[in-house]
CSV table of C-alpha atoms and ligand atoms in Angstrom, one decimal:
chain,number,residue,atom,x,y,z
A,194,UNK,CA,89.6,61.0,42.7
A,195,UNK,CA,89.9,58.2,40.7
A,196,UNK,CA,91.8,58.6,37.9
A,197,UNK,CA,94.8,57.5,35.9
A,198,UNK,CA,97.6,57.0,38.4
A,199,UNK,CA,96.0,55.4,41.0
A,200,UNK,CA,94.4,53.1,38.5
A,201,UNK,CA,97.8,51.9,37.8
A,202,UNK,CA,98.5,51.7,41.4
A,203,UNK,CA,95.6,49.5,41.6
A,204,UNK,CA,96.8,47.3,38.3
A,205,UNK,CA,100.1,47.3,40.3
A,206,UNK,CA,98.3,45.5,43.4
A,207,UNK,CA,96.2,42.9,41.6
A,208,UNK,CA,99.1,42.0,39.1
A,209,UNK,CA,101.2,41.8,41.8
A,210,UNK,CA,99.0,39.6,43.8
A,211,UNK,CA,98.3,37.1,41.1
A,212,UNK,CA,102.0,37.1,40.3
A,213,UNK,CA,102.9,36.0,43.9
A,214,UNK,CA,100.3,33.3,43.9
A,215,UNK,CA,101.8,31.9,41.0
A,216,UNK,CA,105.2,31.4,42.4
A,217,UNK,CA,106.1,27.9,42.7
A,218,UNK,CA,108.8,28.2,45.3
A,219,UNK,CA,111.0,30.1,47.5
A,220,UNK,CA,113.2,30.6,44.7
A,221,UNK,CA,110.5,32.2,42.4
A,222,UNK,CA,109.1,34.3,45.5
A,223,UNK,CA,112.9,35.9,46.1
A,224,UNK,CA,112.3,36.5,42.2
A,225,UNK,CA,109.4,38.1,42.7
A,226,UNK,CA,110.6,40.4,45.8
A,227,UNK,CA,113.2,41.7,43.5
A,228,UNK,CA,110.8,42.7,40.9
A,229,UNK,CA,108.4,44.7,42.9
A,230,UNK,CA,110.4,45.6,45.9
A,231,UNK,CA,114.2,45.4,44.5
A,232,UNK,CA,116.1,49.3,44.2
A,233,UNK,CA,114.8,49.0,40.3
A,234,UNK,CA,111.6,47.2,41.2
A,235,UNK,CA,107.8,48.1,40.3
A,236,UNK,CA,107.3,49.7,43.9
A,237,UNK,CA,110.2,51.8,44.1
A,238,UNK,CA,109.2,52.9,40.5
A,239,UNK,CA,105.0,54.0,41.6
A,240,UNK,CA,106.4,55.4,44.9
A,241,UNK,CA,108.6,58.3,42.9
A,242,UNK,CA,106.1,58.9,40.7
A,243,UNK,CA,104.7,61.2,42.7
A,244,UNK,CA,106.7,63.8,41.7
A,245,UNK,CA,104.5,63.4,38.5
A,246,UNK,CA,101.1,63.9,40.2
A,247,UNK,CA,99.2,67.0,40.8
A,248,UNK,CA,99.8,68.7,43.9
A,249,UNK,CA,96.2,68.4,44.8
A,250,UNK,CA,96.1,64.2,44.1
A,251,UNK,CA,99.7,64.0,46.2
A,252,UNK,CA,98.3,63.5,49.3
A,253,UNK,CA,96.1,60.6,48.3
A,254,UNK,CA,98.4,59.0,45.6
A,255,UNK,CA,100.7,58.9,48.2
A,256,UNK,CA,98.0,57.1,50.7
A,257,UNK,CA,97.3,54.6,48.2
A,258,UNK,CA,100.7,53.9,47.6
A,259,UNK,CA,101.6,53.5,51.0
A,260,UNK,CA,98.2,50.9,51.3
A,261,UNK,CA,99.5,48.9,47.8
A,262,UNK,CA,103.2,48.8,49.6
A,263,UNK,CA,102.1,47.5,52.6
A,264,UNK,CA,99.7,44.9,51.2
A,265,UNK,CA,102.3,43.3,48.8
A,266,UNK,CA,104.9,43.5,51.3
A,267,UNK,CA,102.5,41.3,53.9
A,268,UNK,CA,101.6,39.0,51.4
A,269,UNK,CA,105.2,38.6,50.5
A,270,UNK,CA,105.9,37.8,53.6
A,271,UNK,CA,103.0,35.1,54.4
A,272,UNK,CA,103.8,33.8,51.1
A,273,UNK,CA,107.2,33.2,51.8
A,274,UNK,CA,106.8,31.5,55.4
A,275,UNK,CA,104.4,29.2,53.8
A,276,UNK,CA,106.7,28.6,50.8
A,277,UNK,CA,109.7,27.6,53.7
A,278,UNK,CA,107.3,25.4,55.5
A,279,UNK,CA,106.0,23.4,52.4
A,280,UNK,CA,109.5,22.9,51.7
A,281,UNK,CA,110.5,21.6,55.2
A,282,UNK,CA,107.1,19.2,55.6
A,283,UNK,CA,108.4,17.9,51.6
A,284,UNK,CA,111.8,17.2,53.0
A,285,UNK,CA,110.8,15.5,56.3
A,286,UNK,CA,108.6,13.1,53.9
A,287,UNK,CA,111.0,12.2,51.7
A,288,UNK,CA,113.4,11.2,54.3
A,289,UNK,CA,111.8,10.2,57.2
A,290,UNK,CA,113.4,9.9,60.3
A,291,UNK,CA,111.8,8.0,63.2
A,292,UNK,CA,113.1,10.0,66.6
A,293,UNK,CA,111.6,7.5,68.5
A,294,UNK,CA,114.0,4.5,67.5
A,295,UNK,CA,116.5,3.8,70.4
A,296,UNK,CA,119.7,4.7,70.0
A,297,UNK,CA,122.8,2.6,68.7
A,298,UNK,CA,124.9,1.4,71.7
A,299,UNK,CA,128.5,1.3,70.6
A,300,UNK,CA,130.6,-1.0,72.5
A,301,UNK,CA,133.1,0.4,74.8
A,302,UNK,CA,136.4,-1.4,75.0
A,303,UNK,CA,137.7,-2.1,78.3
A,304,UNK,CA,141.0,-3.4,80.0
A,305,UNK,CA,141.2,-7.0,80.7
A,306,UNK,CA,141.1,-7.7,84.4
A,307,UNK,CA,145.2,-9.1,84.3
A,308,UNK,CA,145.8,-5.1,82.8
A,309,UNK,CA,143.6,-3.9,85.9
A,310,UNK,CA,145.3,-5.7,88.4
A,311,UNK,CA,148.6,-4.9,86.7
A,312,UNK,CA,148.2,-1.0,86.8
A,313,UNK,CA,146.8,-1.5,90.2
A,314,UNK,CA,150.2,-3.3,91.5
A,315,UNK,CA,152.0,-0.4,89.6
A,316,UNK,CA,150.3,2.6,91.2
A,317,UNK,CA,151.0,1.0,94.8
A,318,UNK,CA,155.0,0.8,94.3
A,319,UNK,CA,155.0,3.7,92.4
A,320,UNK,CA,154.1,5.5,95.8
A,321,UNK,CA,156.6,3.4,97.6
A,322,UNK,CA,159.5,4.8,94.6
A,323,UNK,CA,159.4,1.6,92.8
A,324,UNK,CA,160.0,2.1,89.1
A,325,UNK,CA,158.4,-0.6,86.7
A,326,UNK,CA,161.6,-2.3,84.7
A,327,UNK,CA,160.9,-4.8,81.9
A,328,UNK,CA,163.3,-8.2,80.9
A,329,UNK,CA,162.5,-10.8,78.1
A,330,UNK,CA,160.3,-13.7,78.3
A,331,UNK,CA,162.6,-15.7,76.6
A,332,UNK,CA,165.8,-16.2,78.7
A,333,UNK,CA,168.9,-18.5,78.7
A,334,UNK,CA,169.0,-21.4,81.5
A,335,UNK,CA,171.9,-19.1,83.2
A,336,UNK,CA,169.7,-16.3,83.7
A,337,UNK,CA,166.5,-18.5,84.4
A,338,UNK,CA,168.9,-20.2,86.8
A,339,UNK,CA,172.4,-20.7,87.1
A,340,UNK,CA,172.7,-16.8,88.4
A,341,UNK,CA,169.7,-17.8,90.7
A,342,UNK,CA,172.3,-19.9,92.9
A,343,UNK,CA,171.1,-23.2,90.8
A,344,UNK,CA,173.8,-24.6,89.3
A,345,UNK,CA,173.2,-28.1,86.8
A,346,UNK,CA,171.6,-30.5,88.3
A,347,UNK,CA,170.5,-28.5,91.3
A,348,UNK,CA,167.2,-30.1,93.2
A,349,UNK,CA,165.6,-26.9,93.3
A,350,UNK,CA,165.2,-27.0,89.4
A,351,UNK,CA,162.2,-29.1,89.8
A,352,UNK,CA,160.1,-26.6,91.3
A,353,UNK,CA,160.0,-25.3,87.6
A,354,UNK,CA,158.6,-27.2,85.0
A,355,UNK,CA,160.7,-25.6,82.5
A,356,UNK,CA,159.7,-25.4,79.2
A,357,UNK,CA,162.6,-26.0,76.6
A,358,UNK,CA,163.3,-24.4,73.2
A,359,UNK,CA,165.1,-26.1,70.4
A,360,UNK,CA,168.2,-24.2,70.8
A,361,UNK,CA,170.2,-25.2,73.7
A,362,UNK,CA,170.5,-23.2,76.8
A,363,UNK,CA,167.5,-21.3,75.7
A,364,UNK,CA,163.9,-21.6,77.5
A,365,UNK,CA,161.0,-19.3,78.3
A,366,UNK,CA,161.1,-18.3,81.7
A,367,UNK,CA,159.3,-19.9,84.7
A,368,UNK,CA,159.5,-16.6,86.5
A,369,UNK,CA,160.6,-13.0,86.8
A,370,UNK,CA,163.6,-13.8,88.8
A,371,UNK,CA,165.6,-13.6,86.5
A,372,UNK,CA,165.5,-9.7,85.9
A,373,UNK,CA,166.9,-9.8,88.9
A,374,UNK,CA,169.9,-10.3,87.3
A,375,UNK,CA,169.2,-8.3,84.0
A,376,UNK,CA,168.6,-4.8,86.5
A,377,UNK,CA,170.9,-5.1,88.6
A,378,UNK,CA,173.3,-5.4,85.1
A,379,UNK,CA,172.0,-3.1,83.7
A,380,UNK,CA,170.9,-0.3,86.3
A,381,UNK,CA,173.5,1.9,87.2
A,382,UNK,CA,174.2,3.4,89.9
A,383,UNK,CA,172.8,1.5,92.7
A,384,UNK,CA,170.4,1.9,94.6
A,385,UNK,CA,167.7,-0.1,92.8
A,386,UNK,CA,163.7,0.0,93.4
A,387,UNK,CA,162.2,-1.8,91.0
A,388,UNK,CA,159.5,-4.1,89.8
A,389,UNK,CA,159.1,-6.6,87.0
A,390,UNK,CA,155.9,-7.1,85.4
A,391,UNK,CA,155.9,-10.1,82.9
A,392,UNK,CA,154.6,-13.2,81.5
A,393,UNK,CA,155.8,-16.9,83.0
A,394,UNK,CA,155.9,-20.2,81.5
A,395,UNK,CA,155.4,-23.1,82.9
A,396,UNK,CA,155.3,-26.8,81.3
A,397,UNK,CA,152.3,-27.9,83.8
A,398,UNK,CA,148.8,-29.7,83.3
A,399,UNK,CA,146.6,-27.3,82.8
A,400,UNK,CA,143.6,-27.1,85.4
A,401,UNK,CA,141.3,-25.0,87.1
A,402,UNK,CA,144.7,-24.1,89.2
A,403,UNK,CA,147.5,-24.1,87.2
A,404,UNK,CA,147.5,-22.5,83.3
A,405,UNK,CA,151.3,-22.9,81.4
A,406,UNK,CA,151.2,-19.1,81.4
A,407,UNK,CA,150.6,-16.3,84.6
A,408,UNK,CA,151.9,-13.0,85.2
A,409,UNK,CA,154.1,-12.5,87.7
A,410,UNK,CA,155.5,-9.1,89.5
A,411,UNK,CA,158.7,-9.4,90.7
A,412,UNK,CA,160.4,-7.0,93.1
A,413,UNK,CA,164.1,-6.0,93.9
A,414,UNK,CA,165.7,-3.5,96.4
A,415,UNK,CA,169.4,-3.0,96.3
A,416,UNK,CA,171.3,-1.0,98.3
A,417,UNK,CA,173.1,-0.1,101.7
A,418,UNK,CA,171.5,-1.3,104.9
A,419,UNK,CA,168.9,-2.7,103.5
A,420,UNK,CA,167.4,-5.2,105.6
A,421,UNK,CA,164.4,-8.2,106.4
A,422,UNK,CA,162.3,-5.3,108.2
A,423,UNK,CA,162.4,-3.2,105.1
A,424,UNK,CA,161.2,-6.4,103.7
A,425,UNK,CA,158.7,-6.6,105.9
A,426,UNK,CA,157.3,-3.2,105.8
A,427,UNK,CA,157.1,-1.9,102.1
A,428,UNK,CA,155.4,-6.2,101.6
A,429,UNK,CA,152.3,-5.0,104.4
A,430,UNK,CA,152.5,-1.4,102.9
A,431,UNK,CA,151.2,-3.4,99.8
A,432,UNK,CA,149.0,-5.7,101.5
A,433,UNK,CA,147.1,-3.1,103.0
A,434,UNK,CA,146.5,-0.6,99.6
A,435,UNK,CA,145.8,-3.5,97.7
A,436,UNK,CA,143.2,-5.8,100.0
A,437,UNK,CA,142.4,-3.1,102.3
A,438,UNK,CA,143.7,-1.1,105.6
A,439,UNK,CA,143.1,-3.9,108.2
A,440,UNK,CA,145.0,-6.2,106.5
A,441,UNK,CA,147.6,-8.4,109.0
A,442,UNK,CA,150.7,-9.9,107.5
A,443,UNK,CA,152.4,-13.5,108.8
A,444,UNK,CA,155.5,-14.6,107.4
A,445,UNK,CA,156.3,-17.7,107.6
A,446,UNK,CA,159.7,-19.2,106.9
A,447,UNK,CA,160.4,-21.3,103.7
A,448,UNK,CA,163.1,-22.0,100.8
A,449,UNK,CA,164.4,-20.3,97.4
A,450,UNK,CA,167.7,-20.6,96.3
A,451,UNK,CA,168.1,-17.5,95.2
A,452,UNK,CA,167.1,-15.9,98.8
A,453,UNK,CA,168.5,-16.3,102.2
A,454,UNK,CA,166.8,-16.1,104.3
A,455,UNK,CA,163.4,-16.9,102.1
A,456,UNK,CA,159.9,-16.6,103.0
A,457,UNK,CA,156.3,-17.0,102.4
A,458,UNK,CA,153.7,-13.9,103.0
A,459,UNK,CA,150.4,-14.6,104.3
A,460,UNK,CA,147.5,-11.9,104.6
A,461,UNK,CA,144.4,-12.2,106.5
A,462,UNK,CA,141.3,-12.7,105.3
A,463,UNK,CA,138.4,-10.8,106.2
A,464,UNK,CA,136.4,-12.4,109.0
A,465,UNK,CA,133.4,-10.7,107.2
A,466,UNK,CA,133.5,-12.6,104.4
A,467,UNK,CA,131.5,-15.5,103.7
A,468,UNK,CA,134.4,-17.3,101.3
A,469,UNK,CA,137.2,-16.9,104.0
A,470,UNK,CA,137.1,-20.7,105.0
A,471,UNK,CA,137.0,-22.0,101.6
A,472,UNK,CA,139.6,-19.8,100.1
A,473,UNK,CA,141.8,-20.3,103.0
A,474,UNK,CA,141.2,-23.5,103.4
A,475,UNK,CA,139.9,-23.5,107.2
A,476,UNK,CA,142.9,-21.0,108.2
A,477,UNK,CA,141.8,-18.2,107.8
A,478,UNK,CA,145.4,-16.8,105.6
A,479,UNK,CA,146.5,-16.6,102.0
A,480,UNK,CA,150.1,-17.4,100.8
A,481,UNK,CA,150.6,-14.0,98.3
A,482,UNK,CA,154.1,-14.1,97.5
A,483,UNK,CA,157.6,-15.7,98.2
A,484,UNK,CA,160.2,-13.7,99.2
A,485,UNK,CA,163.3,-13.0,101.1
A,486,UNK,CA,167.0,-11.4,101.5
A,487,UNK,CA,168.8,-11.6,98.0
A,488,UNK,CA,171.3,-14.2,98.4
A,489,UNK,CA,175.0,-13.3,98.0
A,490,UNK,CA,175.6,-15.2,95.1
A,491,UNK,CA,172.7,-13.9,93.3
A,492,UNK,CA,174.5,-10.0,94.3
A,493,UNK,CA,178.0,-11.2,93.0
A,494,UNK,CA,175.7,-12.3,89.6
A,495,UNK,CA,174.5,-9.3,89.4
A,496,UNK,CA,177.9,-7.4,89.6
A,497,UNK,CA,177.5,-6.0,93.3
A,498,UNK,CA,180.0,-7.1,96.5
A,499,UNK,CA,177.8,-8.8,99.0
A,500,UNK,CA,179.9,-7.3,101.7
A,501,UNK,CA,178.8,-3.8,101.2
A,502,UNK,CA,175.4,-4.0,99.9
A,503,UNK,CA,172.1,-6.4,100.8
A,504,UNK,CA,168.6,-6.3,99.2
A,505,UNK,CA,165.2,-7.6,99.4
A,506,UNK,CA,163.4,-9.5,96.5
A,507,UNK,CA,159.4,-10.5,96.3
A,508,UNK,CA,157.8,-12.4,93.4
A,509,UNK,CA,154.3,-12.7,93.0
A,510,UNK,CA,151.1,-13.8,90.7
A,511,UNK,CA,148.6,-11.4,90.2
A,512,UNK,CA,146.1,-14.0,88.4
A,513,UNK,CA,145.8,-15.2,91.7
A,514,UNK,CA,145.7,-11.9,93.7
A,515,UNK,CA,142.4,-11.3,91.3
A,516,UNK,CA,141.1,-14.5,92.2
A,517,UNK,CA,141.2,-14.3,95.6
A,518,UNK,CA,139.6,-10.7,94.9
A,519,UNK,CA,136.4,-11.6,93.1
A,520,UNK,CA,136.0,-15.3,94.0
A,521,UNK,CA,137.2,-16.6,90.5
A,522,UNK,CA,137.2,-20.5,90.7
A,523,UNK,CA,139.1,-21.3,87.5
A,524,UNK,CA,142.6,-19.9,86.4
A,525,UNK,CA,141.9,-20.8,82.7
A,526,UNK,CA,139.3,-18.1,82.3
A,527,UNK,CA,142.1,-15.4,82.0
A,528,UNK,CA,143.3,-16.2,78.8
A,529,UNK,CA,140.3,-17.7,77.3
A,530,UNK,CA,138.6,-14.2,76.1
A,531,UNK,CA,135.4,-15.3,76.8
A,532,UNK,CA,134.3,-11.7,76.3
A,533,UNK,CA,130.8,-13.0,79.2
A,534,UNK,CA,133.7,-13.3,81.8
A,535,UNK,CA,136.0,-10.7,80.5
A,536,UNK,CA,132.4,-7.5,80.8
A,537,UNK,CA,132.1,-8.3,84.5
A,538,UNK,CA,135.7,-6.7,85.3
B,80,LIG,N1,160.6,-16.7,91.8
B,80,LIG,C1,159.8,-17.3,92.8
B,80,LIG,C2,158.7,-18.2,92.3
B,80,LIG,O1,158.5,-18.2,91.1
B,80,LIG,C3,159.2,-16.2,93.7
B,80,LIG,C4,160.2,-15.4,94.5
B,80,LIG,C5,160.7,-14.3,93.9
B,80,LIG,C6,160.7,-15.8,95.7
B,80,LIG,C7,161.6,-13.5,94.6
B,80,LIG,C8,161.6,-15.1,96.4
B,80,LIG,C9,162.1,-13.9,95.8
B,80,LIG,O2,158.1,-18.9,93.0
């Protein structure tokens, strides 16, 4: 059979063979596919040929076709998967990129442990209805304490070491007391649950247990009928969330001015624990706050009549809460950012 059209189909196959060979690239093979096999290509072109060929060659024109077809389009194909690989292998040599290299750890920022501590405090009174209520670290010596119930020259004074300003009558505060005064002012109507969270100043040596600056959470209750067992309950309420469910609570009886009557909380410390008889030096307790009844002349102060409403007020130091919590030794750590002591917490 061989004659004149299937000669060409056979010119078609070898041309198109050595055509694809010579393609450099993926780009040149896409080329290629639309010369031979595109809706104008070479292919498409032999294929309707047929038409042209003696009915006695169809058949096998047609064959032959069909065989040329096939080959180009599987040689295409290899072609091009080969072309795509060569490309990838170039790429991952020109940039290589070693999987095996450990990662990059990225630092996490984290709260420092007075923050912790802090939000802790916060979440417990939040479930007792205390709102958080914030007043200025720098306060007048009326609000610091003449609306305390100390007066000029009052004794009591000295249990602050009071850091002066250079404007009279102004000082930073030596504790939260005095938003005592600044919510019950300001809070309207009564009754008031509150904390206040803040920094304190202090003009002290510094040592491994006193720093010139602490936190300190207040806590005021103002209302009708409220009264020492109220006191008493919502103070072990805290003790337990925050040190644990067996916690006892001993008050013992002591002094503020601006309280009446004033005391000191004590909670026990776990039996369990090998640090109990140095932390509580033999005794087994732990002074955690002062508090007591708010004194009348601290109510009139703060704009309320002593004669129809009492309250409760607490002050504590959270520094020292965390201390007694992981068995830190030195005060000064907290504001030193030592970032080795501030990753442990
Ligand atoms: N303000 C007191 C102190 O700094 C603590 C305290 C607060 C005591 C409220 C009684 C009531 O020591």
């Amino acid at each position: 059979m061989p004659d004149a059209a299937t000669d060409d189909l056979k010119q078609l196959e070898t041309d198109g063979l050595a055509e694809l060979r010579a393609c450099a690239d993926e780009a040149a093979l896409r080329a290629w596919n639309t010369k031979y096999f595109g809706d104008k290509g070479l292919m498409k072109g032999a294929l309707s040929a047929i038409g042209k060929i003696a009915k006695d060659q169809r058949a096998a024109y047609g064959q032959e076709a069909n065989r040329v077809k096939v080959a180009l389009e599987s040689a295409y194909t290899a072609a091009l998967a080969e072309a795509k690989e060569k490309a990838l292998q170039a790429s991952l040599t020109a940039n290589p990129l070693d999987v095996t290299l450990p990662g990059r750890i990225r630092p996490r920022g984290r709260l420092h442990p007075a923050t912790q501590i802090l939000r802790q405090v916060y979440a417990v009174f939040a479930d007792l209805g205390f709102q958080v209520y914030r007043t200025r670290e720098v306060e007048t010596d009326e609000m610091n304490f003449e609306f305390l119930n100390m007066p000029a020259h009052h004794p009591a004074r000295d249990m602050w070491d009071t850091f002066f300003t250079t404007t009279p009558g102004v000082i930073l505060r030596t504790h939260t007391s005095p938003g005592q005064i600044h919510v019950m002012r300001e809070v309207r109507p009564k009754p008031i649950r509150v904390i206040l969270p803040g920094m304190c100043y202090r003009n002290e040596a510094i040592s491994t247990r006193s720093e010139i600056q602490f936190h300190q959470v207040e806590g005021l209750a103002v209302g009708e009928g409220i009264t020492m067992a109220d006191l008493k309950g919502t103070i072990t309420a805290f003790a337990r969330r925050m040190f644990g469910p067996d916690r006892q609570v001993r008050i013992r009886s002591s002094y503020f001015p601006f309280t009446e009557p004033s005391i000191e909380v004590d909670i026990d410390w776990p039996k369990d624990d090998p640090n109990r008889d140095r932390l509580t030096k033999g005794t087994g307790w732990l002074e955690i706050m002062g508090a007591g009844m708010v004194h009348p002349n601290v109510l009139r102060a703060g704009g309320y009549d002593p004669a129809t409403v009492t309250g409760f007020a607490f002050g504590m130091g959270p520094q020292r809460m965390l201390m007694l919590k992981h068995a830190i030794d030195d005060i000064r750590l907290f504001w030193q950012n030592d970032l080795r002591f501030l990753r442990q917490f």
